[in-house]
Amino acid sequence: MIVLGIALATVASFLASAALYAIPAVSTLIARTSTPRPGLPVAVQMLTVVVRSLLAAGLIAGLMATAGWHGAGAGALLGLALSVLPLTLLSGGVIHENTAVPAAGVHLLDWVVKLVLTGAIVGLFL
């Protein structure tokens, strides 16, 4: 059952991310403040989002199973706690690489939503 939970969480995470970045104000902000990697097809970029989502879902499932945690609430709380990791990485980008704060904020929101959603879904299957 956990494999199904990981798969569903991966798809939900991808869709949540796609919905966020499809919001006109968000897509305009990201287009204005980010530089796309030249030569990397959109399909490859989307595949990397799926792979990252799969890795996050697997990590959350492994942590929950190891800790003996069950349920959507426990999974959502774990996802929220894990949000400190993208926060530290994105703050480093703001401080050291001059990443625009609004763009980093959007990326952080993306990860917080994905991690909480992923945790809740995975938790339903544990």
PDB file of C-alpha atoms in Angstrom:
ATOM      1  CA  MET A   1       0.000   0.000   0.000  1.00  0.00           C
ATOM      2  CA  ILE A   2       2.814   2.420   0.768  1.00  0.00           C
ATOM      3  CA  VAL A   3       4.005   2.290  -2.836  1.00  0.00           C
ATOM      4  CA  LEU A   4       0.549   3.466  -3.918  1.00  0.00           C
ATOM      5  CA  GLY A   5       0.721   6.286  -1.368  1.00  0.00           C
ATOM      6  CA  ILE A   6       4.126   7.368  -2.646  1.00  0.00           C
ATOM      7  CA  ALA A   7       2.876   7.285  -6.246  1.00  0.00           C
ATOM      8  CA  LEU A   8      -0.271   9.279  -5.448  1.00  0.00           C
ATOM      9  CA  ALA A   9       1.714  11.793  -3.395  1.00  0.00           C
ATOM     10  CA  THR A  10       4.174  12.216  -6.256  1.00  0.00           C
ATOM     11  CA  VAL A  11       1.398  12.977  -8.727  1.00  0.00           C
ATOM     12  CA  ALA A  12      -0.392  15.308  -6.290  1.00  0.00           C
ATOM     13  CA  SER A  13       2.854  17.138  -5.585  1.00  0.00           C
ATOM     14  CA  PHE A  14       3.518  17.627  -9.289  1.00  0.00           C
ATOM     15  CA  LEU A  15      -0.021  18.901  -9.886  1.00  0.00           C
ATOM     16  CA  ALA A  16       0.130  21.284  -6.911  1.00  0.00           C
ATOM     17  CA  SER A  17       3.387  22.707  -8.200  1.00  0.00           C
ATOM     18  CA  ALA A  18       2.000  23.061 -11.721  1.00  0.00           C
ATOM     19  CA  ALA A  19      -1.074  24.848 -10.360  1.00  0.00           C
ATOM     20  CA  LEU A  20       1.047  27.289  -8.336  1.00  0.00           C
ATOM     21  CA  TYR A  21       3.344  28.192 -11.200  1.00  0.00           C
ATOM     22  CA  ALA A  22       0.365  28.511 -13.589  1.00  0.00           C
ATOM     23  CA  ILE A  23      -1.036  31.409 -11.563  1.00  0.00           C
ATOM     24  CA  PRO A  24      -0.427  34.431 -13.827  1.00  0.00           C
ATOM     25  CA  ALA A  25       1.144  36.623 -11.132  1.00  0.00           C
ATOM     26  CA  VAL A  26       3.461  33.790 -10.073  1.00  0.00           C
ATOM     27  CA  SER A  27       4.511  32.852 -13.594  1.00  0.00           C
ATOM     28  CA  THR A  28       5.186  36.517 -14.397  1.00  0.00           C
ATOM     29  CA  LEU A  29       7.300  36.931 -11.269  1.00  0.00           C
ATOM     30  CA  ILE A  30       9.328  33.795 -11.941  1.00  0.00           C
ATOM     31  CA  ALA A  31       9.828  34.727 -15.606  1.00  0.00           C
ATOM     32  CA  ARG A  32      11.043  38.177 -14.557  1.00  0.00           C
ATOM     33  CA  THR A  33      13.418  37.030 -11.804  1.00  0.00           C
ATOM     34  CA  SER A  34      14.785  33.709 -13.060  1.00  0.00           C
ATOM     35  CA  THR A  35      17.066  32.693 -15.865  1.00  0.00           C
ATOM     36  CA  PRO A  36      16.067  29.398 -17.498  1.00  0.00           C
ATOM     37  CA  ARG A  37      18.855  26.945 -18.194  1.00  0.00           C
ATOM     38  CA  PRO A  38      19.548  27.157 -21.930  1.00  0.00           C
ATOM     39  CA  GLY A  39      19.072  24.000 -23.936  1.00  0.00           C
ATOM     40  CA  LEU A  40      17.112  22.098 -21.287  1.00  0.00           C
ATOM     41  CA  PRO A  41      13.786  21.031 -22.812  1.00  0.00           C
ATOM     42  CA  VAL A  42      10.615  21.682 -20.832  1.00  0.00           C
ATOM     43  CA  ALA A  43       9.864  17.942 -20.819  1.00  0.00           C
ATOM     44  CA  VAL A  44      13.169  17.262 -19.043  1.00  0.00           C
ATOM     45  CA  GLN A  45      12.460  20.036 -16.554  1.00  0.00           C
ATOM     46  CA  MET A  46       9.045  18.528 -15.800  1.00  0.00           C
ATOM     47  CA  LEU A  47      10.569  15.076 -15.412  1.00  0.00           C
ATOM     48  CA  THR A  48      12.981  16.439 -12.810  1.00  0.00           C
ATOM     49  CA  VAL A  49      10.018  17.858 -10.872  1.00  0.00           C
ATOM     50  CA  VAL A  50       8.425  14.401 -10.857  1.00  0.00           C
ATOM     51  CA  VAL A  51      11.677  12.753  -9.758  1.00  0.00           C
ATOM     52  CA  ARG A  52      12.200  15.291  -6.953  1.00  0.00           C
ATOM     53  CA  SER A  53       8.606  14.765  -5.837  1.00  0.00           C
ATOM     54  CA  LEU A  54       9.114  10.999  -5.865  1.00  0.00           C
ATOM     55  CA  LEU A  55      12.285  11.297  -3.789  1.00  0.00           C
ATOM     56  CA  ALA A  56      10.542  13.554  -1.252  1.00  0.00           C
ATOM     57  CA  ALA A  57       7.583  11.149  -0.998  1.00  0.00           C
ATOM     58  CA  GLY A  58       9.943   8.223  -0.485  1.00  0.00           C
ATOM     59  CA  LEU A  59      11.851  10.113   2.198  1.00  0.00           C
ATOM     60  CA  ILE A  60       8.668  11.037   4.039  1.00  0.00           C
ATOM     61  CA  ALA A  61       7.385   7.467   3.805  1.00  0.00           C
ATOM     62  CA  GLY A  62      10.670   6.100   5.123  1.00  0.00           C
ATOM     63  CA  LEU A  63      10.808   8.552   8.017  1.00  0.00           C
ATOM     64  CA  MET A  64       7.186   7.916   8.966  1.00  0.00           C
ATOM     65  CA  ALA A  65       7.569   4.144   8.792  1.00  0.00           C
ATOM     66  CA  THR A  66      10.774   4.203  10.827  1.00  0.00           C
ATOM     67  CA  ALA A  67       9.232   6.438  13.488  1.00  0.00           C
ATOM     68  CA  GLY A  68       6.027   4.397  13.576  1.00  0.00           C
ATOM     69  CA  TRP A  69       3.907   7.429  12.675  1.00  0.00           C
ATOM     70  CA  HIS A  70       0.579   6.950  10.958  1.00  0.00           C
ATOM     71  CA  GLY A  71      -2.124   9.150   9.508  1.00  0.00           C
ATOM     72  CA  ALA A  72      -2.522  12.262   7.440  1.00  0.00           C
ATOM     73  CA  GLY A  73      -2.005  14.604  10.395  1.00  0.00           C
ATOM     74  CA  ALA A  74       1.335  13.108  11.375  1.00  0.00           C
ATOM     75  CA  GLY A  75       2.436  13.130   7.743  1.00  0.00           C
ATOM     76  CA  ALA A  76       1.419  16.757   7.261  1.00  0.00           C
ATOM     77  CA  LEU A  77       3.297  17.778  10.412  1.00  0.00           C
ATOM     78  CA  LEU A  78       6.384  15.910   9.251  1.00  0.00           C
ATOM     79  CA  GLY A  79       6.152  17.638   5.869  1.00  0.00           C
ATOM     80  CA  LEU A  80       5.863  21.003   7.602  1.00  0.00           C
ATOM     81  CA  ALA A  81       8.885  20.220   9.780  1.00  0.00           C
ATOM     82  CA  LEU A  82      10.895  19.166   6.737  1.00  0.00           C
ATOM     83  CA  SER A  83      10.133  22.553   5.163  1.00  0.00           C
ATOM     84  CA  VAL A  84      13.050  23.936   7.135  1.00  0.00           C
ATOM     85  CA  LEU A  85      15.372  22.261   4.597  1.00  0.00           C
ATOM     86  CA  PRO A  86      14.223  24.197   1.504  1.00  0.00           C
ATOM     87  CA  LEU A  87      14.053  27.322   3.698  1.00  0.00           C
ATOM     88  CA  THR A  88      17.737  27.018   4.540  1.00  0.00           C
ATOM     89  CA  LEU A  89      18.704  26.288   0.938  1.00  0.00           C
ATOM     90  CA  LEU A  90      16.645  29.139  -0.500  1.00  0.00           C
ATOM     91  CA  SER A  91      17.862  31.616   2.118  1.00  0.00           C
ATOM     92  CA  GLY A  92      21.402  30.699   1.091  1.00  0.00           C
ATOM     93  CA  GLY A  93      20.494  31.537  -2.497  1.00  0.00           C
ATOM     94  CA  VAL A  94      19.116  34.910  -1.412  1.00  0.00           C
ATOM     95  CA  ILE A  95      22.145  35.738   0.706  1.00  0.00           C
ATOM     96  CA  HIS A  96      24.970  34.341  -1.412  1.00  0.00           C
ATOM     97  CA  GLU A  97      23.659  34.311  -4.974  1.00  0.00           C
ATOM     98  CA  ASN A  98      21.418  37.387  -5.018  1.00  0.00           C
ATOM     99  CA  THR A  99      18.293  35.332  -5.697  1.00  0.00           C
ATOM    100  CA  ALA A 100      15.286  37.634  -5.683  1.00  0.00           C
ATOM    101  CA  VAL A 101      13.421  37.376  -2.377  1.00  0.00           C
ATOM    102  CA  PRO A 102       9.971  37.176  -4.035  1.00  0.00           C
ATOM    103  CA  ALA A 103      11.128  34.324  -6.291  1.00  0.00           C
ATOM    104  CA  ALA A 104      12.665  32.477  -3.341  1.00  0.00           C
ATOM    105  CA  GLY A 105       9.390  33.003  -1.475  1.00  0.00           C
ATOM    106  CA  VAL A 106       7.421  31.400  -4.307  1.00  0.00           C
ATOM    107  CA  HIS A 107       9.803  28.449  -4.418  1.00  0.00           C
ATOM    108  CA  LEU A 108       9.556  28.084  -0.634  1.00  0.00           C
ATOM    109  CA  LEU A 109       5.760  28.173  -0.782  1.00  0.00           C
ATOM    110  CA  ASP A 110       5.909  25.516  -3.490  1.00  0.00           C
ATOM    111  CA  TRP A 111       8.012  23.234  -1.307  1.00  0.00           C
ATOM    112  CA  VAL A 112       5.971  23.808   1.850  1.00  0.00           C
ATOM    113  CA  VAL A 113       2.740  22.963   0.017  1.00  0.00           C
ATOM    114  CA  LYS A 114       4.306  19.928  -1.648  1.00  0.00           C
ATOM    115  CA  LEU A 115       5.848  18.577   1.552  1.00  0.00           C
ATOM    116  CA  VAL A 116       2.707  19.028   3.657  1.00  0.00           C
ATOM    117  CA  LEU A 117       0.506  17.557   0.913  1.00  0.00           C
ATOM    118  CA  THR A 118       2.919  14.684   0.337  1.00  0.00           C
ATOM    119  CA  GLY A 119       3.115  13.941   4.044  1.00  0.00           C
ATOM    120  CA  ALA A 120      -0.655  13.939   4.415  1.00  0.00           C
ATOM    121  CA  ILE A 121      -1.143  11.589   1.461  1.00  0.00           C
ATOM    122  CA  VAL A 122       1.664   9.223   2.425  1.00  0.00           C
ATOM    123  CA  GLY A 123       0.362   9.198   6.003  1.00  0.00           C
ATOM    124  CA  LEU A 124      -2.971   7.885   4.778  1.00  0.00           C
ATOM    125  CA  PHE A 125      -1.211   4.755   3.507  1.00  0.00           C
ATOM    126  CA  LEU A 126       0.796   3.978   6.643  1.00  0.00           C
TER     127      LEU A 126
END
